XYZ file of C-alpha atoms in Angstrom:
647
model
C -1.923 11.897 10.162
C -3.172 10.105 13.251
C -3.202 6.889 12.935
C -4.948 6.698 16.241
C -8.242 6.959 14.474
C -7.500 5.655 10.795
C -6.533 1.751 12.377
C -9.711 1.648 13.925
C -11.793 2.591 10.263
C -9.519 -0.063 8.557
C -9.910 -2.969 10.769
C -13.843 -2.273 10.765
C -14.039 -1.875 7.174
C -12.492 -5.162 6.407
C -15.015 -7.004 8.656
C -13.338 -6.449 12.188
C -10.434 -8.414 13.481
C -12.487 -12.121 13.595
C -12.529 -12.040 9.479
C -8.766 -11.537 9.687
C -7.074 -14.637 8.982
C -3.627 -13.103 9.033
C -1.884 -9.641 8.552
C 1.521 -8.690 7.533
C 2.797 -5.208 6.003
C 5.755 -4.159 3.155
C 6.909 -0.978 2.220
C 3.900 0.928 1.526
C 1.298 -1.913 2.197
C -1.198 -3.091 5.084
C -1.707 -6.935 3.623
C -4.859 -8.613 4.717
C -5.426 -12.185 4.162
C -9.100 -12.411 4.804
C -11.674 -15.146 6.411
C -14.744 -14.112 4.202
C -13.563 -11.174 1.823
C -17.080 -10.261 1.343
C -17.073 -8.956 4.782
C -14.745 -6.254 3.767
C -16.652 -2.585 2.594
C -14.125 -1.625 0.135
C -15.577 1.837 -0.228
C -15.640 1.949 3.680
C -11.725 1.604 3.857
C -10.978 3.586 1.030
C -12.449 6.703 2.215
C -10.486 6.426 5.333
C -8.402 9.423 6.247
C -4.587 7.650 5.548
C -5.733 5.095 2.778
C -4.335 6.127 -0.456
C -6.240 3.315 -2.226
C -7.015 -0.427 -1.818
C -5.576 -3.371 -4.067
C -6.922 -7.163 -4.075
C -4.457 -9.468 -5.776
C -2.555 -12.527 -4.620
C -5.495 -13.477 -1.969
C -4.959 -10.039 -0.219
C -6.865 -7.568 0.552
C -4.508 -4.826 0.567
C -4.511 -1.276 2.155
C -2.080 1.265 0.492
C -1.334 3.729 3.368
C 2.366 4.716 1.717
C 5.787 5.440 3.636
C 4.223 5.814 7.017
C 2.151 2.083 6.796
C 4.468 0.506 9.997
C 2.701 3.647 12.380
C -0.725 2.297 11.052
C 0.445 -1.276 11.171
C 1.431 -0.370 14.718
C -2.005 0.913 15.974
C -3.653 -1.693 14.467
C -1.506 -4.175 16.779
C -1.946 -1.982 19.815
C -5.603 -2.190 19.732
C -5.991 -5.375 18.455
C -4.409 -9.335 18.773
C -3.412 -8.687 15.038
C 0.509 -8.634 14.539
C 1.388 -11.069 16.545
C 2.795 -14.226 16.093
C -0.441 -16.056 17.037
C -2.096 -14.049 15.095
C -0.190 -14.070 11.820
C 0.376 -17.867 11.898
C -1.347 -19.675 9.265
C -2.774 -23.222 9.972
C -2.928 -23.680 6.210
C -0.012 -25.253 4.919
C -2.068 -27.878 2.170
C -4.501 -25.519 0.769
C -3.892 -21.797 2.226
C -6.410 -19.140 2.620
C -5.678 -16.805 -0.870
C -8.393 -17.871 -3.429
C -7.787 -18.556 -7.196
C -5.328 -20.155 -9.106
C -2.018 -21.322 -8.222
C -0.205 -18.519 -9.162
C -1.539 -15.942 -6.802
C -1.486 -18.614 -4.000
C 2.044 -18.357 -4.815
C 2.760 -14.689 -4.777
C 0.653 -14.799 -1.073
C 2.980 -16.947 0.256
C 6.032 -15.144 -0.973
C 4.904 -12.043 -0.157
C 3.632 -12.608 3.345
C 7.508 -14.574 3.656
C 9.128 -11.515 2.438
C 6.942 -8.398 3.897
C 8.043 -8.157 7.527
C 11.416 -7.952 6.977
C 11.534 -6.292 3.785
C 12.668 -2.604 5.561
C 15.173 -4.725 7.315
C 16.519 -5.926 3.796
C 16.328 -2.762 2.284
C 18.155 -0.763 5.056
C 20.883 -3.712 5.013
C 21.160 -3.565 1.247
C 21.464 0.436 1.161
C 23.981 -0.038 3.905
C 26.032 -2.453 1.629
C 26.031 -0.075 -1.029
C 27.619 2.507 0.848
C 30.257 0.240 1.498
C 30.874 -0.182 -1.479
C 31.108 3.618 -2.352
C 33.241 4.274 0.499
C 35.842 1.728 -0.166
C 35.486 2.565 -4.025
C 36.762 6.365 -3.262
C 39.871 5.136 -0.923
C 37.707 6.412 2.681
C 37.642 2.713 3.916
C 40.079 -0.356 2.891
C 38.846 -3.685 1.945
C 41.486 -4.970 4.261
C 41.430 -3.265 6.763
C 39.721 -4.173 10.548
C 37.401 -1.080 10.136
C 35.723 -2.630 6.886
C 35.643 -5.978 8.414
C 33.069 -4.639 10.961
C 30.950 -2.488 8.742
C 30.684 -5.484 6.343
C 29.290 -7.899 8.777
C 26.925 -4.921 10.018
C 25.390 -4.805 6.031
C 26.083 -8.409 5.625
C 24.698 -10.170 8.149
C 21.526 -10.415 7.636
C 21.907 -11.732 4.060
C 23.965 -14.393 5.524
C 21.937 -15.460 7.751
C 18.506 -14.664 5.263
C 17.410 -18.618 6.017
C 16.992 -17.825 9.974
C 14.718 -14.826 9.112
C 12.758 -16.751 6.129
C 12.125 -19.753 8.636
C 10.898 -17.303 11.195
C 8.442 -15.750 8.378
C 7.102 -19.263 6.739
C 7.353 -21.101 10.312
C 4.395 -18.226 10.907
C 2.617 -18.604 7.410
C 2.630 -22.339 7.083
C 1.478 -22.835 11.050
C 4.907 -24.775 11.946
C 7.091 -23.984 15.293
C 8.854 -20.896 14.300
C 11.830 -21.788 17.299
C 11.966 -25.171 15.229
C 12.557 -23.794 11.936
C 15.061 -21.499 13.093
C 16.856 -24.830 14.169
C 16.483 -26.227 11.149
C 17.724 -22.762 9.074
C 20.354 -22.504 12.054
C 21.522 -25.993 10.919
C 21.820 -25.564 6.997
C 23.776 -22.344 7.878
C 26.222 -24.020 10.724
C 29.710 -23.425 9.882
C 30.725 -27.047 9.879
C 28.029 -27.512 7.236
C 29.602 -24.792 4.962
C 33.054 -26.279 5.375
C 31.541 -29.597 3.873
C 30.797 -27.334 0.873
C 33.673 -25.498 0.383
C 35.814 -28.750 0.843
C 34.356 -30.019 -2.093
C 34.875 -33.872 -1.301
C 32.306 -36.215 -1.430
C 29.920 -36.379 1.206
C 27.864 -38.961 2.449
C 24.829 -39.509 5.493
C 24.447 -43.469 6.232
C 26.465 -44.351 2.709
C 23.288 -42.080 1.393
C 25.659 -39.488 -1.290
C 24.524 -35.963 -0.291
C 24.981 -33.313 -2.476
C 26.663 -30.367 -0.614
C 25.393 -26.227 -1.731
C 25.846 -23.106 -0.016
C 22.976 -22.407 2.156
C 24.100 -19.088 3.661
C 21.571 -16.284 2.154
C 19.583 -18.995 0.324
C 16.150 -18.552 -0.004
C 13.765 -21.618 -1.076
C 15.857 -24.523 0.102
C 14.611 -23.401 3.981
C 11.167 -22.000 2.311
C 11.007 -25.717 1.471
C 11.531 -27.574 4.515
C 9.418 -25.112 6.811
C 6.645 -26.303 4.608
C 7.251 -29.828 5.076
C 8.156 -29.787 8.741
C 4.704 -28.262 8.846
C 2.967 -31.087 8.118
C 5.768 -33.149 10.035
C 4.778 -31.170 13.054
C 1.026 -31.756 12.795
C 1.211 -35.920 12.010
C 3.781 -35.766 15.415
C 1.642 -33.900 17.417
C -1.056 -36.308 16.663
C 0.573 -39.470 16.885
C 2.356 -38.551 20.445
C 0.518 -38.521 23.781
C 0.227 -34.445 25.389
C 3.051 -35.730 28.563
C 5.788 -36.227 25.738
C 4.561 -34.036 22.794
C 6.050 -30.659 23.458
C 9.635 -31.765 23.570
C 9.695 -35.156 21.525
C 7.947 -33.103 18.516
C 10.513 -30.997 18.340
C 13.413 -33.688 18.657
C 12.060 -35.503 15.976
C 11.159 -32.696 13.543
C 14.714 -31.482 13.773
C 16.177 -35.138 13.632
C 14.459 -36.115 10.468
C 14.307 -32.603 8.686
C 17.984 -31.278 8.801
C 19.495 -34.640 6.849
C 16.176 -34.977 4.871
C 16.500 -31.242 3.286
C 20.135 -31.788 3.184
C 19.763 -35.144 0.557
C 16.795 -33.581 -1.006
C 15.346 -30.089 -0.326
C 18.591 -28.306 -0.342
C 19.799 -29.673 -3.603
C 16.564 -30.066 -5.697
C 15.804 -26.275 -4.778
C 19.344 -24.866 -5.860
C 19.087 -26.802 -8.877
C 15.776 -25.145 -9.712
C 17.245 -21.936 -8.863
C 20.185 -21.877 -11.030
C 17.668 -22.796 -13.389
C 15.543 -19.968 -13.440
C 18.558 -17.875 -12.617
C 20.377 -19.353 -15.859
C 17.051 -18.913 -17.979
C 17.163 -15.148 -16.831
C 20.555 -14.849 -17.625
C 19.739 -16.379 -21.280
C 17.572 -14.267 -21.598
C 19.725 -10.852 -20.843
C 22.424 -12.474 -23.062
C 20.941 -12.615 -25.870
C 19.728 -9.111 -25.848
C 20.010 -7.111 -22.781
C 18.684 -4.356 -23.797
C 15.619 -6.070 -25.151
C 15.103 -7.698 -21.554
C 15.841 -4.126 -20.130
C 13.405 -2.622 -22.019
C 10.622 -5.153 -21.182
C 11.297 -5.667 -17.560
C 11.144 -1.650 -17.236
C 8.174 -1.285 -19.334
C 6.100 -4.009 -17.077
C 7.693 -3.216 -13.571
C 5.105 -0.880 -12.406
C 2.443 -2.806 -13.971
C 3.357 -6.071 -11.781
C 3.745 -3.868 -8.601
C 0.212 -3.162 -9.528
C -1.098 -6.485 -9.190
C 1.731 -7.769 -6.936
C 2.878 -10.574 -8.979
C 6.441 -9.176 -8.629
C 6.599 -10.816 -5.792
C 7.026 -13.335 -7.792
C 10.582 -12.735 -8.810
C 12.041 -11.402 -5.175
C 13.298 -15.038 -4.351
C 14.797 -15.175 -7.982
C 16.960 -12.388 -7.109
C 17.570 -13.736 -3.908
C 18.831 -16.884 -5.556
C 21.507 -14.919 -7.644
C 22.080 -12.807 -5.196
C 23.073 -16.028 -3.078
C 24.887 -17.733 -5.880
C 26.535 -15.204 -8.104
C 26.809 -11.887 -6.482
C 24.484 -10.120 -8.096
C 21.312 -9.791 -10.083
C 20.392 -8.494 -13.318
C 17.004 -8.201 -12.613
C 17.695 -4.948 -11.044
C 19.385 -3.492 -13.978
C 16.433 -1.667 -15.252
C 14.448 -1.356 -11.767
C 15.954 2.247 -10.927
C 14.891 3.288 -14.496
C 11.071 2.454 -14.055
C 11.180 4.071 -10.400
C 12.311 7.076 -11.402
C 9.855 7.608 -14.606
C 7.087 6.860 -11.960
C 8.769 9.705 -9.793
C 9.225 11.839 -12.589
C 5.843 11.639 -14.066
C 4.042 12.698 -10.265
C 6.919 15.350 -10.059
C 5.474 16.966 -13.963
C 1.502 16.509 -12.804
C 2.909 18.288 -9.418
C 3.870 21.509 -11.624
C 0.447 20.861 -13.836
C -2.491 20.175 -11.814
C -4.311 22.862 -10.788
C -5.560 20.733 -7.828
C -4.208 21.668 -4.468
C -4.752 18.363 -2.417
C -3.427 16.650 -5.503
C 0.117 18.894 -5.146
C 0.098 17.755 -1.777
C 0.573 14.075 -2.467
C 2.328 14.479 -5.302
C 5.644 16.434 -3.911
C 6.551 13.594 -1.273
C 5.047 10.682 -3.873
C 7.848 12.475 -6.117
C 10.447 11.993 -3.514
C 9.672 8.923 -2.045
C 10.047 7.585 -6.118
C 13.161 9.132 -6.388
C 15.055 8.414 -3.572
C 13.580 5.262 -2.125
C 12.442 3.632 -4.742
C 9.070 3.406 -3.176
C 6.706 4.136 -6.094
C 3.254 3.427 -4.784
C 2.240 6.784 -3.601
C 2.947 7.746 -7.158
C 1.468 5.348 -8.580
C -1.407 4.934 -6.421
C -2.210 8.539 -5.428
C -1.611 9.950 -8.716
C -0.263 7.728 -11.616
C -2.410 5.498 -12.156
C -5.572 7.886 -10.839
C -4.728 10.011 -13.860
C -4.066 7.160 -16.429
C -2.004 8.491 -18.697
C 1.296 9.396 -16.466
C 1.064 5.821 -15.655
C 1.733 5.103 -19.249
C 4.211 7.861 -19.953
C 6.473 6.414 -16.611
C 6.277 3.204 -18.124
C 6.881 3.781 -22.128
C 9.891 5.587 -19.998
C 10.700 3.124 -17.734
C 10.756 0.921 -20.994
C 13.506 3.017 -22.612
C 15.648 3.624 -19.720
C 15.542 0.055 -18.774
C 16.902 -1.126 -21.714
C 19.623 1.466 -21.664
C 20.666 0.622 -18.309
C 20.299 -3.070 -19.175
C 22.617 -2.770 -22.340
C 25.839 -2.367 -20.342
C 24.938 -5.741 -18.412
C 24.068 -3.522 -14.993
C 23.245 -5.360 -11.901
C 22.980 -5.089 -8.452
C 25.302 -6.978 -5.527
C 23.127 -5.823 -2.971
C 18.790 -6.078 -1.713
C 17.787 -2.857 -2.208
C 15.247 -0.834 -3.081
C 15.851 0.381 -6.441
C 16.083 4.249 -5.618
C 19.058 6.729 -6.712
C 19.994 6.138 -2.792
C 21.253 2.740 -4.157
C 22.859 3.500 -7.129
C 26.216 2.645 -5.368
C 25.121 -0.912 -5.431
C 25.520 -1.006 -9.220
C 29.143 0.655 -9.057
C 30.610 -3.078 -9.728
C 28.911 -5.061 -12.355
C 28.060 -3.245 -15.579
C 28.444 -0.081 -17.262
C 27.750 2.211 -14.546
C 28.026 5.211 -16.912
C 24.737 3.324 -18.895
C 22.858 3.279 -15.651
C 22.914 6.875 -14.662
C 22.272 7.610 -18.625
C 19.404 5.240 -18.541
C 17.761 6.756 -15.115
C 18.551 9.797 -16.816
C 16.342 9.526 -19.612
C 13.661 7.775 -18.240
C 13.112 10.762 -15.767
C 13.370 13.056 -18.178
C 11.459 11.091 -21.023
C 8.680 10.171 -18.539
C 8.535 14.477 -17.360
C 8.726 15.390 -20.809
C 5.777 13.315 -21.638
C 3.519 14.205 -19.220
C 3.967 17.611 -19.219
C 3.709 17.717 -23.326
C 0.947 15.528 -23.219
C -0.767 16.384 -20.438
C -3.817 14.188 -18.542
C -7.377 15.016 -17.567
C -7.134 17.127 -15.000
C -9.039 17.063 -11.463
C -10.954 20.160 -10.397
C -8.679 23.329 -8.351
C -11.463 23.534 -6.076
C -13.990 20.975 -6.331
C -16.513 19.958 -3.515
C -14.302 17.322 -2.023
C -11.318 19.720 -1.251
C -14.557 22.052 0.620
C -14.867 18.258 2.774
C -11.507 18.160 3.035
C -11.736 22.335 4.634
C -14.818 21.183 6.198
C -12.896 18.570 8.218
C -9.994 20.651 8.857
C -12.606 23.335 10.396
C -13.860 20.430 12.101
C -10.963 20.708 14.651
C -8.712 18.870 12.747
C -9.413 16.022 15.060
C -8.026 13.565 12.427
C -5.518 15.536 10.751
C -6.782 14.481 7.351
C -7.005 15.641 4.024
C -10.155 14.462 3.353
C -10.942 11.170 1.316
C -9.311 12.033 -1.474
C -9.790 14.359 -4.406
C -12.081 12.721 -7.458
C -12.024 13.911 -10.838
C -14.131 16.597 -11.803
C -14.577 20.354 -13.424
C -14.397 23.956 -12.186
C -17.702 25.096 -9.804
C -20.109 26.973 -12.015
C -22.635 27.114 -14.858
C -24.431 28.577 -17.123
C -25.277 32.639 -17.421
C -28.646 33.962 -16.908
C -29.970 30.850 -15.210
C -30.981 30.161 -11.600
C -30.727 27.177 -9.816
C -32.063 25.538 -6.749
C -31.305 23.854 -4.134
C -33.113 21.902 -1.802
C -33.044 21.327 2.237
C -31.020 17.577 2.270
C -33.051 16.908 5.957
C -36.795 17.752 7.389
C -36.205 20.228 10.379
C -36.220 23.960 11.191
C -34.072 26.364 8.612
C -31.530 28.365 10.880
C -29.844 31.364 9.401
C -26.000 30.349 8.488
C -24.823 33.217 10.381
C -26.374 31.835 13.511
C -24.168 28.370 12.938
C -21.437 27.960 16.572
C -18.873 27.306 13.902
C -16.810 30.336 12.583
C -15.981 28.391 8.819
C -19.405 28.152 8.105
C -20.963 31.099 9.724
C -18.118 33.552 8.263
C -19.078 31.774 4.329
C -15.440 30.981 4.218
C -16.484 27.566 2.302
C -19.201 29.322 0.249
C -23.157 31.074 1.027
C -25.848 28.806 2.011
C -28.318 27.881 4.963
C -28.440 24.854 8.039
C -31.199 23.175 9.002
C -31.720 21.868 13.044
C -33.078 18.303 11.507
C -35.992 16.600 13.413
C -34.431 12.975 11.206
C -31.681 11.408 10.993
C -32.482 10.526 6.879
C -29.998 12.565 4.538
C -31.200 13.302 0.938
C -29.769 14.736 -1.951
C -30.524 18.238 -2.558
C -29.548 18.798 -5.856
C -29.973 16.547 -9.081
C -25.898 15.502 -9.907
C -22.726 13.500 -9.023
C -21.518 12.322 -5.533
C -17.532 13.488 -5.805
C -16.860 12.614 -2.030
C -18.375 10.678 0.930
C -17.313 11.087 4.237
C -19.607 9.938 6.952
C -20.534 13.426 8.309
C -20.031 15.171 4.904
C -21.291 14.465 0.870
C -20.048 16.525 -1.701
C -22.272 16.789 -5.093
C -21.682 18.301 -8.400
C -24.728 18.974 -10.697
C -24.517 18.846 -14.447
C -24.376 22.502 -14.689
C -21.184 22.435 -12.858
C -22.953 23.826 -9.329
C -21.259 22.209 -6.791
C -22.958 21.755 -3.241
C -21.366 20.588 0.511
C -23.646 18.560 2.506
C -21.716 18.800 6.126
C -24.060 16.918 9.004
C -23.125 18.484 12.854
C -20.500 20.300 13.950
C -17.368 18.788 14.927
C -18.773 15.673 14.049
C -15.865 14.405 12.099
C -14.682 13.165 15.983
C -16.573 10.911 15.571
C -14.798 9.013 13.649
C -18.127 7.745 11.460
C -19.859 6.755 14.425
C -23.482 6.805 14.431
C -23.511 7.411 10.828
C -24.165 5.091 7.604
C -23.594 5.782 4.109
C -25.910 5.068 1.152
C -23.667 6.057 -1.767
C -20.616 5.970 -2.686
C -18.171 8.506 -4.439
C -18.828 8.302 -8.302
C -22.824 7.389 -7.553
C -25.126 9.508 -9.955
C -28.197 10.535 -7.842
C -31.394 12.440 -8.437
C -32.966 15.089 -6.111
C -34.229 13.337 -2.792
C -32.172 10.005 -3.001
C -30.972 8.472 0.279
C -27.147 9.726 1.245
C -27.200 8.176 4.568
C -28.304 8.097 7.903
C -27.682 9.606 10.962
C -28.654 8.788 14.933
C -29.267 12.186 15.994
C -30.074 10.877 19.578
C -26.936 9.091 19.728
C -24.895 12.644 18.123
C -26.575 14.567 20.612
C -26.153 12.607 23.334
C -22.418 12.157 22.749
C -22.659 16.237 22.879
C -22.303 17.100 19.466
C -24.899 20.060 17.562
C -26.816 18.001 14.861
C -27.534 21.354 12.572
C -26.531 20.520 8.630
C -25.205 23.191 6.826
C -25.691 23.553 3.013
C -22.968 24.913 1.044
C -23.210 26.392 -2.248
C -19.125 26.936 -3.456
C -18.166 30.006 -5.342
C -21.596 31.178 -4.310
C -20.627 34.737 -3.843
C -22.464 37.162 -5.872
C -25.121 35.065 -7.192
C -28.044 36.299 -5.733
C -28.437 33.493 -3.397
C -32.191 33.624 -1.702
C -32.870 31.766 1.117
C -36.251 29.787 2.505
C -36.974 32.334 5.568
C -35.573 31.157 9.058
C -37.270 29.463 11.494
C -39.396 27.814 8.466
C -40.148 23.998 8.803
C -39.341 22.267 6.002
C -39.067 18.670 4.541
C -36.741 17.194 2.913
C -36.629 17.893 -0.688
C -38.219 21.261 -0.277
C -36.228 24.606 -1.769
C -33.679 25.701 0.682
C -31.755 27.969 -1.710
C -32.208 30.047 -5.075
C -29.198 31.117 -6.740
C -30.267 34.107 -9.006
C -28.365 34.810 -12.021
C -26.438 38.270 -11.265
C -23.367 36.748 -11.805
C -22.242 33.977 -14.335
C -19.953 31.031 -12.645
C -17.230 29.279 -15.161
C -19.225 26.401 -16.566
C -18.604 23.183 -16.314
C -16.102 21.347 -18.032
């Protein structure tokens, strides 16, 4: 994939980089927070080569691009000021900019805290893990100098979590990231722990201050960024500009540390225990009841990104206890998700679908990165969505029953299954994974889903492009759902010219694909407008800017590709008028095209007309050379030969 040409699309599509108020990315995510969300084209972005699919939850407007999102990330920063700290600091610390009600403000903030680091996290945690296997099995002793070092290498950056969160909220709450880290550098100092770990009373002025353990807390320095935020802005008002830039600073420092010491630090690790201690209720009084539940919904809130919403919970016992039971049943519901893809790989009859779904399976799997899966293919389908989680459901509880939990961040994947080696009934883990990847398989391949088509007028795009040079390395926008290409015996069917111009013989097209009939028979047209219409009465299964793909009730499915090697382009000089799922009659707008503009940027202009599985059908053809409008008969496909009908 080159990414080259799919971060330009994206940052166009959601209204350029002045309606971007901030942008951040996770595992599999680009996250937008938006100026004016009605800026964004939706329908633009998602038919980008690279976007699996688009999600808008928590204030975001979120691009799923899958494993490879940092390289698109990247390219978006190299060609534009987004990714930088200016850029991703948020001047909104009161109100900020995610719409609707409290709770997804909420999961914004935590997930724009968490995102840029969460790789970091989940590389550390995986590391930990290991650890742990390796000193389980005798290869490394816990007392040794040796596991000194490689603890500190997977430990670290828990241990010092507060310096990264103050970096990450200094940038979404608009405060002085160098500041915060001061103030997280402070809670964290080792004098400070030794107050804790003392235990004797300690005061500040005769003021009693109750000492915790900061070191890999999480909202106690969430907290106190958010307050030194508006700290920051009364200073910088108050002081003249000769004194400001070092005085604010002094005095943020001097009057946060003590005050989130006698009151932040606390309050917030009394709250946590609390939620952690209602959690732990919870799994006490029936495990595998909260197991089961927690599986089941997993996916679902990764859906609408409200599981952001529990990350700092696990933090918190991560912080105070050692581990988490949260993550008892989170391997479970990743590998159902993994396991369902992996059954519609073996089933579809779709090739492009096959193609996602092999890696989407491994990525599940191993990683425990589930939204190729669930995006691509899952949830696309429907019902392998709800087979991975009626199986994430039942493996969750069994791997919740023997009180499993995690010591370690990670992503739940079986490449961290090590991190569940010391809490728990391992044995009820694996048996739990177990049988929600084979309960989830089962399922779908018993039950089966609605199909999409083996060779439907999108994958002849996605050839199309390929033919194209391959200038994007795409697979096209995406496969839609749809039947085989045919219909009825004994009838004929016509097609008509999609552009006014002068017919030219296929044959005589400068592009080997098309004038070979490797895609299918038809005819091209030199057009004398730029106006695309619909030649055929039917369904719009793909949109690409240079390319439509239509299926017609009988099941006749027809390509629409505008210029050769136009897919360079990159979308330039073209506009769409539908959209992929649009219903259209004979003659309807598709789009535009600025043929001057095409042929000056020395690209041919001639459209080619593509019937698929054409081949034996008695196609007749309007005679070369002809003028024609648009709307007029272009092709006649006789009835030698009966197609496979639709549906």
């Amino acid at each position: 994939m080159d990414y080259g040409k799919t971060a330009p699309a994206v940052l166009e599509g959601v209204g350029g980089e002045a309606n971007v108020e901030s942008l951040v990315h996770c595992a599999t995510r680009l996250r937008f927070v938006l100026k004016d969300a009605s800026k964004a084209d939706r329908s633009a972005v998602e038919a980008t080569p690279g976007v699996i699919t688009i999600v808008e939850s928590g204030g975001q407007f979120q691009v799923v691009i899958g494993n490879d999102v940092a390289k698109a990330y990247a390219e978006i920063g190299r060609i534009s000021g987004l990714g930088s700290d200016k850029a991703r600091t948020k001047n909104t610390a009161s109100e900020g900019q995610a719409g609707g009600n409290p709770l997804t403000r909420l999961v914004d903030v935590i997930s724009s805290i968490f995102t840029p680091f969460l790789w970091t996290l989940a590389g550390a945690g995986l590391l930990k893990a290991t650890i742990v296997l390796v000193t389980k099995v005798g290869l490394v002793s816990e007392t040794s100098q040796e596991f000194t070092v490689l603890n500190a290498a997977g430990d670290g950056v828990f241990f010092f979590l507060p310096v990264l969160l103050a970096v990450t909220a200094a940038r979404r709450f608009g405060a002085n990231q160098w500041t915060s880290m001061a103030i997280a550098g402070s809670l964290v100092y080792p004098a400070i722990g030794a107050l804790n770990e003392a235990g004797d009373p300690v005061s500040f002025f005769g003021i009693p201050m109750v000492m915790v353990a900061y070191a890999s807390s999480v909202i106690p320095v969430i907290l106190a960024v958010y307050v030194q935020s508006f700290v920051e802005r009364g200073l910088d008002k108050a002081l003249p500009s000769s004194i400001r830039n070092f005085i604010t600073p002094m005095l943020t420092i001097l009057l946060m540390v003590p005050l989130t010491l006698l009151t932040i630090g606390p309050a917030s690790d009394w709250a946590g225990q609390g939620a952690s201690g209602l959690i732990g209720w919870l799994f006490g009084l029936s495990p595998a009841v909260a197991g089961a539940v927690l599986g089941g919904t997993w996916q679902i809130m990764v859906v609408f990104g409200i599981h952001w919403g529990l990350v700092p919970m696990m933090a918190n016992d991560l912080a105070v206890q050692g581990h988490s039971l949260l993550y008892g049943p989170l391997v479970a519901a990743s590998a159902a998700q993994g396991a369902a893809v992996l059954a519609v790989m073996f089933r579809t009859r779709s090739k492009s679908l096959k193609k996602l779904a092999g890696p989407a399976a491994v990525s599940s799997f191993l990683a425990g990165i589930t939204e190729p899966a669930v995006y691509g293919v899952n949830l696309r389908l429907k019902k392998p969505f709800v087979y991975a989680c009626i199986a994430g459901a039942v493996g969750g509880g069994i791997a919740s029953a023997g009180g499993s939990a995690s010591t370690a961040y990670i992503m739940p994947g079986l490449l961290s299954l090590s991190a569940y080696l010391e809490v728990g009934s391992f044995a009820l883990q694996l048996i739990g994974v177990g049988v929600a990847a084979t309960l989830s398989f089962g399922l779908t391949m018993a039950l089966g889903f609605k199909d999409v088509a083996e060779d439907t007028a999108e994958d002849a795009a996605e050839n199309a492009a390929e033919a194209d040079g391959r200038a994007t390395g795409t697979d096209g926008p995406g496969t839609g759902a749809g039947t085989a290409p045919g219909r009825p015996a004994g009838e004929s069917f016509e097609v008509a010219a999609p552009v006014e111009g002068r017919v030219v013989a296929l044959t005589d097209v400068p592009d080997p694909v098309f004038a070979s009939g490797t895609l299918g028979d038809g005819a091209a047209v030199a057009p004398s407008s730029g106006e695309v219409h619909a030649p055929i009465d039917g369904t719009v299964v793909s949109v690409m800017p240079h390319a439509y793909g239509l299926r017609s009730p009988e099941g006749v499915e027809v390509l629409v590709h505008i210029g050769i090697d136009t897919v360079r382009l990159g979308g330039e000089h073209f506009t769409t008028a539908v959209r992929q799922g649009d219903h259209v009659r004979l003659g309807d707008p598709l789009g535009e095209v600025d043929l001057a503009a095409v042929e000056a940027a020395g690209y041919d202009t001639t459209t080619m007309v593509i019937v698929l599985d054409a081949a034996g059908t008695g196609v007749v053809r309007t005679t070369e050379h002809t003028e024609v409008e648009h709307s007029t008969v272009l092709l006649s496909l006789g009835p030698q030969r009966a197609l496979t009908p639709a549906g």
